[in-house]
Short mmCIF file of C-alpha atoms in Angstrom, two decimals:
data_model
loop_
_atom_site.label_atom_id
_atom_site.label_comp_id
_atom_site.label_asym_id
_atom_site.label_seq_id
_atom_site.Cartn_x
_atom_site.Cartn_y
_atom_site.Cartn_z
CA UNK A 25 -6.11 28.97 10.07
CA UNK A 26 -5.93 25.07 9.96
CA UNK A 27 -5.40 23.32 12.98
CA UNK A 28 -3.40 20.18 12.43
CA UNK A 29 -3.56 17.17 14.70
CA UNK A 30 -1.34 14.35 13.33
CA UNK A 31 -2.14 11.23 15.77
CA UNK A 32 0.16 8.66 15.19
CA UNK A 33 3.52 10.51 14.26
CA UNK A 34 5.68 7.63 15.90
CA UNK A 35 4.54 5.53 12.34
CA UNK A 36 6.84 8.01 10.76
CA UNK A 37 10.86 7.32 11.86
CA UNK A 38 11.98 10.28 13.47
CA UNK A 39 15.16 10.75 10.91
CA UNK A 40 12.37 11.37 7.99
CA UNK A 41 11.56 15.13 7.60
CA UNK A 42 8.01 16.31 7.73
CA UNK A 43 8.17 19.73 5.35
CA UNK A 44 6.01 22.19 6.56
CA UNK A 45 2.66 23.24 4.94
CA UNK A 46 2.84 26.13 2.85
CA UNK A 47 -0.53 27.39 4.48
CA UNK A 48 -1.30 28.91 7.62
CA UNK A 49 -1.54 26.47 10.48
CA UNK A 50 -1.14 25.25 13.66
CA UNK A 51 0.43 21.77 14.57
CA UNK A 52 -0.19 19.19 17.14
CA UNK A 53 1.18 15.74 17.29
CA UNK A 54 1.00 12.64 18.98
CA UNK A 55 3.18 10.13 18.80
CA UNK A 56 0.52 7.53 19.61
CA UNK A 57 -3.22 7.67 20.08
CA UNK A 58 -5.44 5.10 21.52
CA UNK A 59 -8.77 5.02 20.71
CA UNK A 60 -9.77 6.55 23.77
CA UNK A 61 -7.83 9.93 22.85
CA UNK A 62 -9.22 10.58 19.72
CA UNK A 63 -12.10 12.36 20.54
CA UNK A 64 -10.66 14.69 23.10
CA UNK A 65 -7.75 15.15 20.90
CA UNK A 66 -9.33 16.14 17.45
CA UNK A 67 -12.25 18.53 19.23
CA UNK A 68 -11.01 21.74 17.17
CA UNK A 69 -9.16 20.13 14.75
CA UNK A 70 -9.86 20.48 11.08
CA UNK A 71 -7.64 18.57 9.39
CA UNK A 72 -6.30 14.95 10.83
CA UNK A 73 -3.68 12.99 9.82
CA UNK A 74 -3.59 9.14 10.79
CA UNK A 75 -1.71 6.16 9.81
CA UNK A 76 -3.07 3.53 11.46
CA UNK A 77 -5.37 4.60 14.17
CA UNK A 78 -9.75 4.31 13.51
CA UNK A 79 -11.82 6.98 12.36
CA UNK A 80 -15.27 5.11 12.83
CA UNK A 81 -18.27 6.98 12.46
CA UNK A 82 -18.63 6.74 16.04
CA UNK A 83 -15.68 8.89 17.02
CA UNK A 84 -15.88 11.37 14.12
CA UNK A 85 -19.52 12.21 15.05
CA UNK A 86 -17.80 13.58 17.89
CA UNK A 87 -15.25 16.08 16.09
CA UNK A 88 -17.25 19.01 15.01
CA UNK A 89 -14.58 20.99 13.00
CA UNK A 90 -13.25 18.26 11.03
CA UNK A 91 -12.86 18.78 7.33
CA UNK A 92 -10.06 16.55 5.75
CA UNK A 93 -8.41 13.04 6.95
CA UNK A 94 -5.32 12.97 5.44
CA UNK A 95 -3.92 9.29 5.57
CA UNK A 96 -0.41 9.03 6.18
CA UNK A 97 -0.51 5.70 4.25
CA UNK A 98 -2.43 4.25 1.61
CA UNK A 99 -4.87 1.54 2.92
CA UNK A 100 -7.91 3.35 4.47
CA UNK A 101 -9.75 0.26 5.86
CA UNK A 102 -9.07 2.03 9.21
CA UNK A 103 -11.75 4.88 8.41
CA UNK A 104 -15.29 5.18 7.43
CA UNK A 105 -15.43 6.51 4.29
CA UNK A 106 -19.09 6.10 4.05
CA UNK A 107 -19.32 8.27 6.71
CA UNK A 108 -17.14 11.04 5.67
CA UNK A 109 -19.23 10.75 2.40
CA UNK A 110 -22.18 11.70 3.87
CA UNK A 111 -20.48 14.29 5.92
CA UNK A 112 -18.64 15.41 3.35
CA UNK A 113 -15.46 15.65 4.75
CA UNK A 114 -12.64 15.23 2.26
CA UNK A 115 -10.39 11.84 2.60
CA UNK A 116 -6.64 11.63 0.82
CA UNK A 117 -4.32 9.19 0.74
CA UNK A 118 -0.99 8.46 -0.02
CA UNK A 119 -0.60 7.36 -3.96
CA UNK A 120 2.59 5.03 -5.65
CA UNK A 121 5.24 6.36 -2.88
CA UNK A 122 6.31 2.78 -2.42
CA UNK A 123 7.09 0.99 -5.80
CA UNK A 124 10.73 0.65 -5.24
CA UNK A 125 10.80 -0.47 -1.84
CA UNK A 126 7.82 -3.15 -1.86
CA UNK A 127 9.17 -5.11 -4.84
CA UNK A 128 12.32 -5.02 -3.82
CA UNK A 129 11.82 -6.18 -0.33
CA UNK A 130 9.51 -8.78 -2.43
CA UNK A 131 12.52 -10.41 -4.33
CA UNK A 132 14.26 -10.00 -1.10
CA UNK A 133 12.14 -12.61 0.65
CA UNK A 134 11.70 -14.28 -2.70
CA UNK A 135 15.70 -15.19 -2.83
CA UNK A 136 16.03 -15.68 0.71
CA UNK A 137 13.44 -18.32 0.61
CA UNK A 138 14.03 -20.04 -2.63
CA UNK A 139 17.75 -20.64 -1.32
CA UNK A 140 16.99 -21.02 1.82
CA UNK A 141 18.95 -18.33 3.51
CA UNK A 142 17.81 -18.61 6.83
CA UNK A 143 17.84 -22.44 7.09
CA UNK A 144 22.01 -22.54 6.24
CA UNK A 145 22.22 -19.79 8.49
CA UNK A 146 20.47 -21.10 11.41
CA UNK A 147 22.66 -24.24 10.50
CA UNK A 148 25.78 -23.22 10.73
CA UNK A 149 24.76 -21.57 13.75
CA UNK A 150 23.93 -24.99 15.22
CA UNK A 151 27.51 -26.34 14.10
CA UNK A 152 25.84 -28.68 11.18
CA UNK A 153 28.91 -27.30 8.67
CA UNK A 154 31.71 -28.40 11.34
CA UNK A 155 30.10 -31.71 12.07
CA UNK A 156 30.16 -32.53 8.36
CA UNK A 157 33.86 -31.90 7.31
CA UNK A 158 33.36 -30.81 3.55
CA UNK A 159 33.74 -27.38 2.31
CA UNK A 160 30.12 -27.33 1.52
CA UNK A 161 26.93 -29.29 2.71
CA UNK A 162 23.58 -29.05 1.46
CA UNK A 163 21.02 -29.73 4.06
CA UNK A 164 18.51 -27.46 2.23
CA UNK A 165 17.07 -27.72 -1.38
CA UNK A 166 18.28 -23.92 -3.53
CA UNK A 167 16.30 -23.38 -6.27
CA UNK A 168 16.98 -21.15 -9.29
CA UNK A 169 14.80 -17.93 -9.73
CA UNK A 170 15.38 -17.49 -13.23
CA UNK A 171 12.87 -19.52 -15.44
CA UNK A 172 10.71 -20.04 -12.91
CA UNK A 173 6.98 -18.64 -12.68
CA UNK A 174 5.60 -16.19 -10.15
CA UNK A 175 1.84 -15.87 -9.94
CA UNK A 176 0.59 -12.00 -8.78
CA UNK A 177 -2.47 -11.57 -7.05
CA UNK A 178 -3.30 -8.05 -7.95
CA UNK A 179 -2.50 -5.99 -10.41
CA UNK A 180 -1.98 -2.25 -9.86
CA UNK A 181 1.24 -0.26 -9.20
CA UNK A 182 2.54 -2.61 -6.80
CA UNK A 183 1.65 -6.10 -8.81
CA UNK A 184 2.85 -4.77 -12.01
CA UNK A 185 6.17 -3.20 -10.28
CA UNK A 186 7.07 -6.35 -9.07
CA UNK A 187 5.91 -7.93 -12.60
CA UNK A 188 8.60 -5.50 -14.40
CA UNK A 189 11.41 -6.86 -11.82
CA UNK A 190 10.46 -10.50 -12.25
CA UNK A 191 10.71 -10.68 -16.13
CA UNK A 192 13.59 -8.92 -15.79
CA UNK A 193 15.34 -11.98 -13.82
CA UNK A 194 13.85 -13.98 -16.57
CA UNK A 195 10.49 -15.37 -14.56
CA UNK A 196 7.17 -16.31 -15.96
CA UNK A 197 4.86 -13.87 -15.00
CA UNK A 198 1.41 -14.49 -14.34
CA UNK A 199 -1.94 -12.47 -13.16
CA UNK A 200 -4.42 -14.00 -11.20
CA UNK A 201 -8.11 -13.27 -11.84
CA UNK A 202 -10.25 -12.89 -9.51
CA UNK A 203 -11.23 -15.89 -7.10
CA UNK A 204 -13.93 -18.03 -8.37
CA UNK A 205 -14.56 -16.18 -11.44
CA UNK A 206 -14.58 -18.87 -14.87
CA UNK A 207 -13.62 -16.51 -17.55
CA UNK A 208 -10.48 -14.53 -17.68
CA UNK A 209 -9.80 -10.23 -18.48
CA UNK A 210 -6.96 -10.01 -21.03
CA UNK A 211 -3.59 -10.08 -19.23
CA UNK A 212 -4.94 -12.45 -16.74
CA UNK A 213 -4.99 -15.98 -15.64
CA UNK A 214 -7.61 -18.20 -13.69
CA UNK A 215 -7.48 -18.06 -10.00
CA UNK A 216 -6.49 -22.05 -9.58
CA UNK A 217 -4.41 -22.42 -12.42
CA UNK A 218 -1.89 -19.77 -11.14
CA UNK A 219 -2.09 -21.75 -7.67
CA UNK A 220 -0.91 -24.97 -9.77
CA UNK A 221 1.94 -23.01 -12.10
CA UNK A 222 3.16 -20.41 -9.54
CA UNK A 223 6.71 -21.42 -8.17
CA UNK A 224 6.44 -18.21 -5.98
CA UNK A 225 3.00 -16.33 -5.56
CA UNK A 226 2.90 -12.93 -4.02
CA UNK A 227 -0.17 -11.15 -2.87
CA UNK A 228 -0.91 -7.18 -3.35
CA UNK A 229 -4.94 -6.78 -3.67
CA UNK A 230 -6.60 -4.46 -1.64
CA UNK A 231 -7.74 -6.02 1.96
CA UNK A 232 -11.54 -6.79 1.41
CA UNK A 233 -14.82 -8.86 2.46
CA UNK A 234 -14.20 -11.11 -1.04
CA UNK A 235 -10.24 -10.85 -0.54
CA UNK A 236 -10.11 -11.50 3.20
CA UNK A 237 -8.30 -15.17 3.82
CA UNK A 238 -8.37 -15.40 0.18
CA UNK A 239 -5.33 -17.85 0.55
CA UNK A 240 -6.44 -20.44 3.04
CA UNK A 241 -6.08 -24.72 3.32
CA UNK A 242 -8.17 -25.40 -0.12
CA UNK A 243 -5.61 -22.97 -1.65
CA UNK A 244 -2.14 -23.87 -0.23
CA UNK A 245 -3.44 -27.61 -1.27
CA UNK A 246 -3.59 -26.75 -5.16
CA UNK A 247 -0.03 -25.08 -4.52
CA UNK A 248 3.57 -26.32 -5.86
CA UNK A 249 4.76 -27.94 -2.89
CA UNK A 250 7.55 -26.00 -3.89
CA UNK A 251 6.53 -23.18 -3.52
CA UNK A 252 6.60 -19.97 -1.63
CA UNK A 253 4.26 -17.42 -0.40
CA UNK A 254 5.00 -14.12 0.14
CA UNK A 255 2.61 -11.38 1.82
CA UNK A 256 3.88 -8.46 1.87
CA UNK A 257 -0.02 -6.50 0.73
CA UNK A 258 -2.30 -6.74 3.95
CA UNK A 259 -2.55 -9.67 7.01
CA UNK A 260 -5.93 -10.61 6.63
CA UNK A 261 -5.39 -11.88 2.84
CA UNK A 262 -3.83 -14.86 4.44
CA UNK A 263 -5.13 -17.74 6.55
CA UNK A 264 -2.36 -17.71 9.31
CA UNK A 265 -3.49 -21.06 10.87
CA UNK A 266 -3.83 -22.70 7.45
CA UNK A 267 -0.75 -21.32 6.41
CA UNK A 268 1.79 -22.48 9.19
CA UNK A 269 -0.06 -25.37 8.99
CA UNK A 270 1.37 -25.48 4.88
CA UNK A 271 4.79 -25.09 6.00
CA UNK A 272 4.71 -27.53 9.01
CA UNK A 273 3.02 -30.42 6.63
CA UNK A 274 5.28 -29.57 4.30
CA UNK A 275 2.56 -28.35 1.36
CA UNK A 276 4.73 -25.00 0.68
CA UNK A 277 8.40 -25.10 1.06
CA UNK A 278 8.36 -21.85 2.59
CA UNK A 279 6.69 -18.12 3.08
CA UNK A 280 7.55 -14.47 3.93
CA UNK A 281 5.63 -12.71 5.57
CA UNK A 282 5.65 -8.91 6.43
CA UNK A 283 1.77 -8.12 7.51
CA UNK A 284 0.00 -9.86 10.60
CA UNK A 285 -3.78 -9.72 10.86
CA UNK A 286 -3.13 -7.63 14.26
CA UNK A 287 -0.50 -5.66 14.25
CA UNK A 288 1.48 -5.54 16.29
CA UNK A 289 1.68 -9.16 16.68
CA UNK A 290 2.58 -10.88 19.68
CA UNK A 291 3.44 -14.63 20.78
CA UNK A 292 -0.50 -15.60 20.05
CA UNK A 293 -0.13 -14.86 16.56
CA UNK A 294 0.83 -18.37 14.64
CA UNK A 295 3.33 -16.87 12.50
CA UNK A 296 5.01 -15.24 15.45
CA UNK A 297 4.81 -18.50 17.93
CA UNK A 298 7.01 -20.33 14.55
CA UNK A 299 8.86 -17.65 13.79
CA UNK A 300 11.93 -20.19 14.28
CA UNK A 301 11.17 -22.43 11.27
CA UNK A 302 13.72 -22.28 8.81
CA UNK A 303 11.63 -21.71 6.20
CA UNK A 304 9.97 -18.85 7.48
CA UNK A 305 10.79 -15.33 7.01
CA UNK A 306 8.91 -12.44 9.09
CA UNK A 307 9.75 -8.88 8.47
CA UNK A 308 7.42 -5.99 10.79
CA UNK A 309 5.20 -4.43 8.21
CA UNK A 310 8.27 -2.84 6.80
CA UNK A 311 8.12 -3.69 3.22
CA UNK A 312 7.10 -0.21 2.27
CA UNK A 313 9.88 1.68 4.41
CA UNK A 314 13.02 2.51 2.39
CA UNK A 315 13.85 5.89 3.25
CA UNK A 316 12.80 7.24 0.01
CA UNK A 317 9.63 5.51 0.24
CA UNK A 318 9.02 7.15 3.42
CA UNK A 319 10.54 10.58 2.34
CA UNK A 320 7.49 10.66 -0.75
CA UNK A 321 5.18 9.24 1.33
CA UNK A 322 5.53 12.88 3.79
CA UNK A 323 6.21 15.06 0.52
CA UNK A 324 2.84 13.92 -0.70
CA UNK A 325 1.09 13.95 2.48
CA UNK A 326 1.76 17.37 3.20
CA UNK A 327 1.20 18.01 -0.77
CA UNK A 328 -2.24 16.41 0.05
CA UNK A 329 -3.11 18.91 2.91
CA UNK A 330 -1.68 21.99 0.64
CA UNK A 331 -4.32 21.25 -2.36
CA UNK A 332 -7.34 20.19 -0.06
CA UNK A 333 -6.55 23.74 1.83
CA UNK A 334 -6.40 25.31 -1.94
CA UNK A 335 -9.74 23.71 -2.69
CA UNK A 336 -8.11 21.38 -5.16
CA UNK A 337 -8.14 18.19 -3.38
CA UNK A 338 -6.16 15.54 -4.71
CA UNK A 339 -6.14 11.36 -3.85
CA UNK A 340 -9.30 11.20 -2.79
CA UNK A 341 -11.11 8.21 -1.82
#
C-alpha cells in the first residue's frame, strides 16, 4: 500500500475534482505546509505530491520511505532533482495541461494593454469622460494588434501555442535565440533584434541561472517604446526594479504581469507597490488556471502516480 501525502492541496481550488488512484492507498492532505512540517509530515510517506512547497536535499534526507515526488505543476525548481537522482527516487511532473489557458490569458493582457483598458477605465472612474463633454475622449494611445510583431522568448508548447494564436490575428511572429548567442537555429531570431522589432514580447523559457533577470535595464532600453511586456512564464525572468522603472520613464508603454519573484507578493514587491499605474496589469499567478487547465492538470497527476505505482513511470525529470 502507498501512502499518499499531498502537501499543498489549497494550490488546487476546491471545486476541481481530484479522481482517485486506481491503486491501493492511503491519503493525507494538507492544505498548506511550511517548511517546518515537511519532515514530520512525509516520515512514512512514499509518494508526495507538492506544488509549490521545497524538497531540498536537506529535508528529503529526512524521509526514509519516499519513492516518487509527484509535482502538481510543471516547474520543479522547487526540488532537488540532483538529489532524487542519486537517491533514485522517481520525479513527475505535470506535461502541456495548460496550452489553452496561458495563451489565452496572454492575448488577454496583450489587448488590454495595447488599448489601454485599464487606463480608460480608471478614467472614467475619475470623471475624465464627464469633464470633457464629447461622446468619446482619447486620453490614451490604442494600438492595433493585427500587423503588428510579437517577439517569443521560448519556444516549446507554451511559445509556439501562443505563436499559432498570434498569426492567427495576423501578427509577425518572431523567436528569440538565446541571449548573447551571434548565430541563429532555424526558426529563430537574434536575441536584440527581437528586442528592437517586437511590438509586444512575451516570455515562456524555463526559470534558470542563464535565464534569471534575462529582461533587465540594458534590455527594456533596446525595446519599442511602444511596447509591452508580458510575463506570464516565471518571476525571476524579469528585473522588477528595472522594469517599473521602464514604465515610469516611459521606455515601455506598458506590461502584464502574472508571476512575482516571491510569491505571494506583498506591498515590498515593486510591481505590487505600482500596481495603480494605468499601464500596468497584475494578475496572481493565474495564467495557467482555467478550469480545464486545472481539471488535466489532476487527471494527469493522479495518471502520474498510477504508472510510477505500475512501474511505468511517465514525465519524468
Amino acid at each position: 500500500m502507498e501512502t499518499i501525502v499531498f502537501l499543498d492541496r489549497s494550490t488546487i481550488p476546491e471545486h476541481i475534482t481530484i479522481p482517485q488512484p486506481n491503486i491501493d492507498y492511503q491519503w493525507r492532505e494538507y492544505a498548506a505546509t511550511t517548511p517546518e512540517q515537511v519532515i514530520e509530515r512525509l516520515q512514512d510517506a512514499s509518494i508526495v505530491i507538492t506544488n509549490k512547497v521545497i524538497l531540498d536535499a536537506q529535508r528529503l534526507s529526512q524521509c526514509p520511505q519516499l519513492k516518487m515526488i509527484a509535482v502538481a505543476a510543471t516547474g520543479t525548481n522547487n526540488i532537488d532533482l540532483d538529489y532524487c537522482r542519486q537517491h533514485n527516487i522517481t520525479v513527475s511532473n505535470i506535461q502541456g495541461y495548460a496550452t489553452n489557458s496561458v495563451p489565452e490569458h496572454v492575448l488577454a493582457m496583450m489587448f488590454a494593454l495595447k488599448r489601454n483598458l485599464v487606463g480608460y477605465h480608471q478614467d472614467i472612474q475619475a470623471g475624465v469622460w464627464q469633464q470633457q463633454k464629447q461622446f468619446c475622449f482619447f486620453s490614451h494611445p490604442i494600438s492595433d494588434i493585427a500587423g503588428s510583431t510579437i517577439g517569443i522568448i521560448g519556444k516549446g508548447s507554451l511559445g509556439n501555442a501562443v505563436a499559432t494564436l498570434a498569426k492567427a490575428l495576423g501578427m509577425t511572429v518572431l523567436f528569440a535565440e538565446r541571449k548573447g548567442a551571434n548565430k541563429c537555429r532555424e526558426g529563430y531570431t537574434l536575441f536584440e533584434s527581437v528586442l528592437a522589432q517586437a511590438d509586444v514580447l512575451t516570455l515562456h523559457c524555463p526559470l534558470a541561472e542563464q535565464t534569471h533577470n534575462i529582461i533587465s535595464s540594458d534590455e527594456f532600453k533596446q525595446m519599442k517604446s511602444t511596447s509591452v511586456l508580458i510575463n506570464a512564464g516565471r518571476g525571476g525572468l524579469v528585473d522588477e526594479v528595472a522594469l517599473v522603472d521602464a514604465l515610469l520613464t516611459q521606455q515601455i508603454a506598458g506590461a502584464g504581469v502574472d508571476v512575482f519573484t516571491q510569491e505571494p507578493a506583498d506591498g515590498s514587491n515593486p510591481l505590487i507597490a505600482n500596481a495603480h499605474l494605468p499601464n500596468l496589469i497584475l494578475t496572481p499567478h493565474v495564467a495557467w488556471g482555467s478550469d480545464s487547465a486545472i481539471q488535466t492538470l489532476v487527471d494527469q497527476l493522479i495518471n502520474n502516480i498510477e504508472q510510477f505505482v505500475a512501474g511505468i513511470p511517465q514525465n519524468q525529470v
